[in-house]
Amino acid sequence: MAGLELLSDQGYRVDGRRAGELRKIQARMGVFAQADGSAYIEQGNTKALAVVYGPHEIRGSRARALPDRALVNCQYSSATFSTGERKRRPHGDRKSCEMGLQLRQTFEAAVLTQLHPRSQIDIYVQVLQADGGTYAACVNAATLAVLDAGIPMRDFVCACSAGFVDGTALADLSHVEEAAGGPQLALALLPSSGQIALLEMDARLHEDQLEQVLEAATQAARDVHTLLDRVVRQHVQEASILLGD
Amino acid sequence: MLKSRTFLKKTRAGGVMKIVREHYLRDDIGCGASGCAACGSAHEGPVLEPQPLDRVSSLCPQPHYLLPDTNVLLHQIDVLEDPAIRNVIVLQTVLQEVRNRSAPVYKRIRDVTNNQEKHFYTFTNEHHRETYVEQLQGETSNDRNDRAIRVAAKWYNEHLKKMSAENQLRVIFITNDRKNKEKAIEEGIPAFTCEEYVKSLTANPELIDRLACLSEEGNEIDSGKIIFSEHLPLSKLQQGIKSGAYLQGTFRASRENYLEATVWVHGDTEDNKELKTAVSEKMLKPTGRVVGIIRRNWRPYCGMLSKSDIKESRRHLFTPADKRIPRIRIETRQASTLEGQRIIVAIDGWPRNSRYPNGHFVKNLGEVGDKETETEVLLLEHDVPHQPFSQAVLSLLPKMPWSITEKDMKNREDLRHLCVCSVDPPGCTDIDDALHCRELENGNLEVGVHIADVSYFIRPGNALDQESARRGTTVYLCEKRIDMVPELLSSNLCSLRSNVDRLAFSCIWEMNHNAEILKTRFTKSVINSKASLTYAEAQMRIDSATMNDSITTSLRGLNKLAKILKKGRIENGALTLSSPEVRFHMDSETHDPIDLQTKELRETNSMVEEFMLLANISVAKKIHEEFPEHALLRKHPAPPPSNYEILVKAAKSKNLEIKTDTAKALADSLDRADSLTFPYLNTLLRILATRCMMQAVYFCSGMDTDFHHYGLASPIYTHFTSPIRRYADIIVHRLLAVAVGADCTYPELTDKHKLAEVCKNLNFRHKMAQYAQRASVAFHTQLFFKSKGIVSEEAYILFVRKNALVVLIPKYGLEGTVFFEEKDKPKPRLTYDDEIPSLKIEDTVFHIFDKVKVKIMLDSSNLQHQKIRMSLVEPQIPGISVPTDTSNMDISEPETKKKKLQK
């Protein structure tokens, strides 16, 4: 049997998208009243929820407090029902820990932590349904949640994945495309400055092709930014109507 | 622009799993017709012609497009490939189904789609908003796909109506499925079967022959008696393979005897061992029965038509040139014109109540026995790509007049001042190597091997590179050369001709007078060869006492070093084997062979060879050092000891001992095996030893651990010296260029899986090229003996078989079999002894290496398989050997063939 054709001769991917097209993105801010900030995002079938607390005093051991900036604490978990086969542990495994670290790195680069020395910012992200690009969905949800909490940031952090098939770079990989085993790149971008908050790739890719893939990921991240920006503006508008301005 | 719709899918992976996938429906997919206003802004350019009027069909006089379903595409691809069929819409649904069912057809349809003149358009209907169809409850996926195809056909007709009402452009649905056709007509879609449509094309009657005959009536002639037992269904096969009840393997029919075949069982050797012990111990190999066929390996076959006896009959049998393939029943109206021609036929199917498979005519090659046609057949049968280079390939060649520019000199050394010369066989136009040798100030010698820099012209990944990679090697036939790269490169720009500046890749050593390498250096360079010599000319210069110019001194230096190198190599255990090689003297007008000549070996041959070996080994070391994981190397595995049995036994019968423990022992014992009374014995032994060897193969260093080259007794080896005629060398050049910093790398070069794939293709091409060369020699030998008539020659027995002797005629380098059992003659008494290898015929005993006299003649009783027949003349055995004077025997009389009656 022939395997799945990831990119047809006519330039369509398995799910009908073209190489550079994103999946459908839907997002909402302020989903929980109790938290300082929260957001929910759907990128195709990948669904993630982010909650932010802080900045507040350091909880637990005071020794962890940093004298010059705030501590960013990130926790990632994935619901047991998020994947096709039911997961045993929702969090605490190696993959979740690693993802938490990556998120922390990303947001330490984006949040203006020096404004809140000796305090802590908690970001909790949960993936409700996983269909590829979980890191990107988490970052995008967390960005909205941080904005919702009103924590000052340098810029939006917009993330997107990209892959490489038959000499073409594909943006925003779905689970089928990720499972095919090609190189996969995750990028978190600060769109207005073009700075990269995080870049990760764990397969071999020739250096000549890296630029092309990076370019595709950057473009996709900018597209994500346009969409997130629209969501934020709409949310603010709604909030201001409620306030009766 | 995006509409998302999710659908559910169940798959089995241990248990039931629910998979949710997104499926986007779009509204920006164009219909592909040019001039369509609605789809004008669509992404794809228009592919279909606005006025497809070139086809006149009596069924549908209006201009129309065709829309075939999956089965039509799968089975009638030969018709669709015909230039008369244009403007076809291939649906994505259809394409995906084809892809899952037949890889070769999928590749062919993709090639057709890429051909702009064919106007084939692939419509992505599964992602189009208006043609997407969801599977209904209780509907099979086949039915869904059929419905999807009909929906798309309907959409097309309505869409085209909108485009221009007066134009009446229509889409005709082609299907062979009766139910599907009825449903389509009900829904108002014009639908025909493939046969109906092709028959309606009054302007192209020859298309009918290309139709695959799949209809039920094709099998009528048979009485319905089932000849073959039914195969098991695929699901049962897979179960059986999993549980170990059945074994999966590749079927390989013997090239010599079509009734014999071996099956190479896949999987680990453990299984095979068990199987072996299970069968009785007397049998050397386990035997089995075919229970099912997982995948067929059909291809179009060359051969001839055997016309039916009934004059009006349209069904005829076709006899393929490949004896392993059974005869094929085809239907044609042009039998009388096709008689005596070489034709190509494809198999369509094999009903179980038929003795022969059904097929259809594809192409006419030309008259049988004609040299052009036979060469074509030979190339086709050996799968040698020999079409002229495409325009895309030729467009990548440098523009003439070409010269070396300043830019090319970057990373390149100017070696034009060196006294370089090339030594090649006479008439050679693709000179890929040149040599030089000079004395340095410190008394040492500098030796350089300069190889044409083909990788400068063939850049990785472009059409030229892909084509040469596909061809893999230049194929040398007796009077023809099938180039791997276009002629402009092979015979001009890359050929290191004398007195012109040429780009080269140089390997330069500093050696002392004992031929020990002190320093090795690789560089891209520019050279200007001072002379292109033949082996004979070079030899003459070395031998002549009067000539003392720089070229000659250089040659003498090289010759001296080569002798030392050769000695050292042989001491290390390199083998010098022998195979009878012949060259044909061609008549310059008719290109018919007029004489044969065995290749002569001169000192200069081995001089060039020695330095090429040295360069190859040096380069192999360098690239392996630089790229331990992805160097392209060549290895020659040591043969298993059982291979040598025949050689040892044969030598024993002549009271000689051959040791085969190591290559060195073999080389030494071959050197010692001399007989004063029988000087040719040594050559015969070496020929026999050659037959015991394994094939040398290319491989990727990251995929293997054993690098040893047995024949050359070198721990590492590669091919570097003939980039004009071997693709492996081009890859090696690229690797070396990266290693010395003269060129940049590219992704595929450092991907060991891609490299392993390249190696696999190269090994296959090399093997096929070898077979094609042998077949070409055989064909020319036949032509030669056809003109020469019957001759008697001395021969030596090379092998003894149960019912025949294999003999070698040194004068022609010709090998043949003398059979002692014939159909209509009484059988002689034959006693075969396996231990000594000997055959006793009546009262005469034959051993290996015995000298005999045989009569050679051309047996043209079978037009398709003309062959050289040999019969024994001396020693005389009454009733078996033929008298020397046989000129009055009529051998051209064709044998009357027994006609088999159809039951």
PDB file of N, CA and C in Angstrom, chain B residues 576-580 646-648 650-651 653-654 656 658 666 669-670 673-675 677-692 794-799 806-811 813-816 847-852:
ATOM      1  N   THR B 576      44.433 -11.853 -10.922  1.00  0.00           N
ATOM      2  CA  THR B 576      44.381 -11.522 -12.335  1.00  0.00           C
ATOM      3  C   THR B 576      43.527 -12.596 -12.970  1.00  0.00           C
ATOM      4  N   LEU B 577      42.365 -12.206 -13.327  1.00  0.00           N
ATOM      5  CA  LEU B 577      41.453 -13.186 -13.907  1.00  0.00           C
ATOM      6  C   LEU B 577      41.358 -12.927 -15.395  1.00  0.00           C
ATOM      7  N   SER B 578      40.665 -13.788 -16.024  1.00  0.00           N
ATOM      8  CA  SER B 578      40.647 -13.664 -17.461  1.00  0.00           C
ATOM      9  C   SER B 578      39.250 -13.967 -17.960  1.00  0.00           C
ATOM     10  N   SER B 579      38.835 -13.241 -18.964  1.00  0.00           N
ATOM     11  CA  SER B 579      37.602 -13.599 -19.629  1.00  0.00           C
ATOM     12  C   SER B 579      37.841 -13.380 -21.109  1.00  0.00           C
ATOM     13  N   PRO B 580      37.326 -14.269 -21.903  1.00  0.00           N
ATOM     14  CA  PRO B 580      37.579 -14.118 -23.338  1.00  0.00           C
ATOM     15  C   PRO B 580      36.820 -12.911 -23.863  1.00  0.00           C
ATOM     16  N   ILE B 646      33.810 -26.329  -8.182  1.00  0.00           N
ATOM     17  CA  ILE B 646      33.985 -26.755  -9.572  1.00  0.00           C
ATOM     18  C   ILE B 646      35.420 -26.522 -10.039  1.00  0.00           C
ATOM     19  N   LEU B 647      35.986 -25.394  -9.612  1.00  0.00           N
ATOM     20  CA  LEU B 647      37.355 -25.054 -10.009  1.00  0.00           C
ATOM     21  C   LEU B 647      38.339 -26.052  -9.424  1.00  0.00           C
ATOM     22  N   VAL B 648      38.175 -26.353  -8.144  1.00  0.00           N
ATOM     23  CA  VAL B 648      39.104 -27.271  -7.475  1.00  0.00           C
ATOM     24  C   VAL B 648      39.027 -28.661  -8.109  1.00  0.00           C
ATOM     25  N   ALA B 650      38.015 -29.424 -11.117  1.00  0.00           N
ATOM     26  CA  ALA B 650      38.539 -29.397 -12.476  1.00  0.00           C
ATOM     27  C   ALA B 650      40.053 -29.439 -12.476  1.00  0.00           C
ATOM     28  N   ALA B 651      40.653 -28.689 -11.552  1.00  0.00           N
ATOM     29  CA  ALA B 651      42.113 -28.649 -11.490  1.00  0.00           C
ATOM     30  C   ALA B 651      42.647 -30.009 -11.048  1.00  0.00           C
ATOM     31  N   SER B 653      41.485 -32.858 -11.667  1.00  0.00           N
ATOM     32  CA  SER B 653      41.479 -33.817 -12.762  1.00  0.00           C
ATOM     33  C   SER B 653      42.703 -33.640 -13.645  1.00  0.00           C
ATOM     34  N   LYS B 654      43.342 -32.481 -13.568  1.00  0.00           N
ATOM     35  CA  LYS B 654      44.584 -32.258 -14.316  1.00  0.00           C
ATOM     36  C   LYS B 654      45.787 -32.337 -13.378  1.00  0.00           C
ATOM     37  N   LEU B 656      46.393 -30.783 -10.625  1.00  0.00           N
ATOM     38  CA  LEU B 656      46.860 -29.506 -10.100  1.00  0.00           C
ATOM     39  C   LEU B 656      46.082 -29.211  -8.828  1.00  0.00           C
ATOM     40  N   ILE B 658      44.485 -26.245  -6.445  1.00  0.00           N
ATOM     41  CA  ILE B 658      44.111 -24.832  -6.337  1.00  0.00           C
ATOM     42  C   ILE B 658      43.682 -24.601  -4.892  1.00  0.00           C
ATOM     43  N   LEU B 666      44.758 -18.182  -3.678  1.00  0.00           N
ATOM     44  CA  LEU B 666      44.162 -18.472  -4.981  1.00  0.00           C
ATOM     45  C   LEU B 666      45.036 -17.916  -6.096  1.00  0.00           C
ATOM     46  N   SER B 669      48.230 -20.008  -6.342  1.00  0.00           N
ATOM     47  CA  SER B 669      48.074 -21.343  -6.925  1.00  0.00           C
ATOM     48  C   SER B 669      47.687 -21.255  -8.397  1.00  0.00           C
ATOM     49  N   LEU B 670      46.993 -20.165  -8.766  1.00  0.00           N
ATOM     50  CA  LEU B 670      46.688 -19.990 -10.195  1.00  0.00           C
ATOM     51  C   LEU B 670      47.974 -19.730 -10.970  1.00  0.00           C
ATOM     52  N   ALA B 673      49.759 -22.979 -11.458  1.00  0.00           N
ATOM     53  CA  ALA B 673      49.076 -23.993 -12.258  1.00  0.00           C
ATOM     54  C   ALA B 673      49.442 -23.853 -13.727  1.00  0.00           C
ATOM     55  N   ASP B 674      50.502 -24.468 -14.095  1.00  0.00           N
ATOM     56  CA  ASP B 674      50.938 -24.388 -15.484  1.00  0.00           C
ATOM     57  C   ASP B 674      51.231 -25.785 -15.990  1.00  0.00           C
ATOM     58  N   SER B 675      50.984 -25.963 -17.213  1.00  0.00           N
ATOM     59  CA  SER B 675      51.298 -27.261 -17.787  1.00  0.00           C
ATOM     60  C   SER B 675      52.100 -27.023 -19.061  1.00  0.00           C
ATOM     61  N   THR B 677      52.666 -29.046 -21.451  1.00  0.00           N
ATOM     62  CA  THR B 677      52.068 -29.618 -22.652  1.00  0.00           C
ATOM     63  C   THR B 677      50.794 -28.888 -23.061  1.00  0.00           C
ATOM     64  N   PHE B 678      50.294 -28.071 -22.182  1.00  0.00           N
ATOM     65  CA  PHE B 678      48.978 -27.498 -22.396  1.00  0.00           C
ATOM     66  C   PHE B 678      48.987 -26.038 -21.966  1.00  0.00           C
ATOM     67  N   PRO B 679      49.575 -25.179 -22.786  1.00  0.00           N
ATOM     68  CA  PRO B 679      49.774 -23.784 -22.358  1.00  0.00           C
ATOM     69  C   PRO B 679      48.469 -23.022 -22.124  1.00  0.00           C
ATOM     70  N   TYR B 680      47.392 -23.430 -22.775  1.00  0.00           N
ATOM     71  CA  TYR B 680      46.150 -22.667 -22.644  1.00  0.00           C
ATOM     72  C   TYR B 680      45.428 -22.976 -21.328  1.00  0.00           C
ATOM     73  N   LEU B 681      45.916 -24.020 -20.627  1.00  0.00           N
ATOM     74  CA  LEU B 681      45.245 -24.464 -19.399  1.00  0.00           C
ATOM     75  C   LEU B 681      45.108 -23.342 -18.379  1.00  0.00           C
ATOM     76  N   ASN B 682      46.190 -22.581 -18.227  1.00  0.00           N
ATOM     77  CA  ASN B 682      46.173 -21.517 -17.227  1.00  0.00           C
ATOM     78  C   ASN B 682      45.057 -20.511 -17.506  1.00  0.00           C
ATOM     79  N   THR B 683      44.932 -20.111 -18.755  1.00  0.00           N
ATOM     80  CA  THR B 683      43.871 -19.176 -19.124  1.00  0.00           C
ATOM     81  C   THR B 683      42.504 -19.776 -18.806  1.00  0.00           C
ATOM     82  N   LEU B 684      42.347 -21.071 -19.129  1.00  0.00           N
ATOM     83  CA  LEU B 684      41.064 -21.736 -18.871  1.00  0.00           C
ATOM     84  C   LEU B 684      40.742 -21.735 -17.384  1.00  0.00           C
ATOM     85  N   LEU B 685      41.759 -22.003 -16.580  1.00  0.00           N
ATOM     86  CA  LEU B 685      41.545 -22.005 -15.131  1.00  0.00           C
ATOM     87  C   LEU B 685      41.117 -20.628 -14.656  1.00  0.00           C
ATOM     88  N   ARG B 686      41.755 -19.607 -15.239  1.00  0.00           N
ATOM     89  CA  ARG B 686      41.405 -18.246 -14.826  1.00  0.00           C
ATOM     90  C   ARG B 686      39.985 -17.886 -15.261  1.00  0.00           C
ATOM     91  N   ILE B 687      39.608 -18.353 -16.433  1.00  0.00           N
ATOM     92  CA  ILE B 687      38.229 -18.102 -16.881  1.00  0.00           C
ATOM     93  C   ILE B 687      37.253 -18.752 -15.916  1.00  0.00           C
ATOM     94  N   LEU B 688      37.604 -19.987 -15.529  1.00  0.00           N
ATOM     95  CA  LEU B 688      36.746 -20.719 -14.606  1.00  0.00           C
ATOM     96  C   LEU B 688      36.678 -20.013 -13.249  1.00  0.00           C
ATOM     97  N   ALA B 689      37.822 -19.499 -12.806  1.00  0.00           N
ATOM     98  CA  ALA B 689      37.867 -18.802 -11.518  1.00  0.00           C
ATOM     99  C   ALA B 689      36.976 -17.562 -11.556  1.00  0.00           C
ATOM    100  N   THR B 690      36.958 -16.873 -12.720  1.00  0.00           N
ATOM    101  CA  THR B 690      36.113 -15.686 -12.864  1.00  0.00           C
ATOM    102  C   THR B 690      34.656 -16.033 -12.591  1.00  0.00           C
ATOM    103  N   ARG B 691      34.256 -17.226 -13.061  1.00  0.00           N
ATOM    104  CA  ARG B 691      32.851 -17.639 -12.889  1.00  0.00           C
ATOM    105  C   ARG B 691      32.503 -17.894 -11.420  1.00  0.00           C
ATOM    106  N   CYS B 692      33.528 -18.096 -10.591  1.00  0.00           N
ATOM    107  CA  CYS B 692      33.246 -18.388  -9.186  1.00  0.00           C
ATOM    108  C   CYS B 692      33.014 -17.123  -8.376  1.00  0.00           C
ATOM    109  N   GLU B 794      38.445 -25.617 -33.162  1.00  0.00           N
ATOM    110  CA  GLU B 794      38.893 -26.290 -31.953  1.00  0.00           C
ATOM    111  C   GLU B 794      38.270 -25.632 -30.735  1.00  0.00           C
ATOM    112  N   ALA B 795      37.969 -26.445 -29.749  1.00  0.00           N
ATOM    113  CA  ALA B 795      37.341 -25.880 -28.557  1.00  0.00           C
ATOM    114  C   ALA B 795      37.802 -26.636 -27.319  1.00  0.00           C
ATOM    115  N   TYR B 796      37.641 -26.006 -26.183  1.00  0.00           N
ATOM    116  CA  TYR B 796      37.960 -26.658 -24.919  1.00  0.00           C
ATOM    117  C   TYR B 796      36.681 -26.817 -24.108  1.00  0.00           C
ATOM    118  N   ILE B 797      36.603 -27.906 -23.387  1.00  0.00           N
ATOM    119  CA  ILE B 797      35.419 -28.119 -22.557  1.00  0.00           C
ATOM    120  C   ILE B 797      35.552 -27.281 -21.282  1.00  0.00           C
ATOM    121  N   LEU B 798      34.544 -26.494 -21.019  1.00  0.00           N
ATOM    122  CA  LEU B 798      34.598 -25.609 -19.863  1.00  0.00           C
ATOM    123  C   LEU B 798      33.819 -26.190 -18.693  1.00  0.00           C
ATOM    124  N   PHE B 799      32.667 -26.750 -18.999  1.00  0.00           N
ATOM    125  CA  PHE B 799      31.857 -27.401 -17.972  1.00  0.00           C
ATOM    126  C   PHE B 799      31.309 -28.688 -18.547  1.00  0.00           C
ATOM    127  N   VAL B 806      29.688 -27.809 -22.151  1.00  0.00           N
ATOM    128  CA  VAL B 806      29.838 -26.387 -22.438  1.00  0.00           C
ATOM    129  C   VAL B 806      31.263 -26.187 -22.923  1.00  0.00           C
ATOM    130  N   VAL B 807      31.400 -25.653 -24.129  1.00  0.00           N
ATOM    131  CA  VAL B 807      32.748 -25.518 -24.700  1.00  0.00           C
ATOM    132  C   VAL B 807      33.067 -24.054 -24.969  1.00  0.00           C
ATOM    133  N   LEU B 808      34.358 -23.780 -25.005  1.00  0.00           N
ATOM    134  CA  LEU B 808      34.843 -22.428 -25.303  1.00  0.00           C
ATOM    135  C   LEU B 808      35.719 -22.511 -26.541  1.00  0.00           C
ATOM    136  N   ILE B 809      35.432 -21.638 -27.495  1.00  0.00           N
ATOM    137  CA  ILE B 809      36.261 -21.606 -28.687  1.00  0.00           C
ATOM    138  C   ILE B 809      37.175 -20.399 -28.578  1.00  0.00           C
ATOM    139  N   PRO B 810      38.458 -20.625 -28.301  1.00  0.00           N
ATOM    140  CA  PRO B 810      39.355 -19.507 -28.026  1.00  0.00           C
ATOM    141  C   PRO B 810      39.448 -18.536 -29.197  1.00  0.00           C
ATOM    142  N   LYS B 811      39.347 -19.044 -30.403  1.00  0.00           N
ATOM    143  CA  LYS B 811      39.538 -18.176 -31.561  1.00  0.00           C
ATOM    144  C   LYS B 811      38.481 -17.068 -31.605  1.00  0.00           C
ATOM    145  N   GLY B 813      36.413 -16.512 -28.879  1.00  0.00           N
ATOM    146  CA  GLY B 813      35.993 -16.177 -27.522  1.00  0.00           C
ATOM    147  C   GLY B 813      34.540 -16.548 -27.310  1.00  0.00           C
ATOM    148  N   LEU B 814      34.116 -17.557 -28.020  1.00  0.00           N
ATOM    149  CA  LEU B 814      32.703 -17.913 -28.041  1.00  0.00           C
ATOM    150  C   LEU B 814      32.464 -19.125 -27.162  1.00  0.00           C
ATOM    151  N   GLU B 815      31.390 -19.045 -26.393  1.00  0.00           N
ATOM    152  CA  GLU B 815      31.043 -20.141 -25.521  1.00  0.00           C
ATOM    153  C   GLU B 815      29.738 -20.749 -26.013  1.00  0.00           C
ATOM    154  N   GLY B 816      29.654 -22.058 -26.011  1.00  0.00           N
ATOM    155  CA  GLY B 816      28.416 -22.674 -26.489  1.00  0.00           C
ATOM    156  C   GLY B 816      28.217 -24.025 -25.851  1.00  0.00           C
ATOM    157  N   HIS B 847      36.287 -34.968 -20.083  1.00  0.00           N
ATOM    158  CA  HIS B 847      36.602 -34.270 -18.841  1.00  0.00           C
ATOM    159  C   HIS B 847      36.621 -32.773 -19.107  1.00  0.00           C
ATOM    160  N   ILE B 848      36.616 -32.045 -18.050  1.00  0.00           N
ATOM    161  CA  ILE B 848      36.796 -30.589 -18.184  1.00  0.00           C
ATOM    162  C   ILE B 848      38.178 -30.321 -18.784  1.00  0.00           C
ATOM    163  N   PHE B 849      38.264 -29.350 -19.635  1.00  0.00           N
ATOM    164  CA  PHE B 849      39.495 -28.887 -20.300  1.00  0.00           C
ATOM    165  C   PHE B 849      39.933 -29.791 -21.447  1.00  0.00           C
ATOM    166  N   ASP B 850      39.183 -30.833 -21.748  1.00  0.00           N
ATOM    167  CA  ASP B 850      39.536 -31.650 -22.902  1.00  0.00           C
ATOM    168  C   ASP B 850      39.391 -30.828 -24.166  1.00  0.00           C
ATOM    169  N   LYS B 851      40.264 -31.161 -25.111  1.00  0.00           N
ATOM    170  CA  LYS B 851      40.209 -30.447 -26.374  1.00  0.00           C
ATOM    171  C   LYS B 851      39.276 -31.201 -27.319  1.00  0.00           C
ATOM    172  N   VAL B 852      38.379 -30.514 -27.933  1.00  0.00           N
ATOM    173  CA  VAL B 852      37.479 -31.162 -28.879  1.00  0.00           C
ATOM    174  C   VAL B 852      37.391 -30.297 -30.134  1.00  0.00           C
TER     175      VAL B 852
END
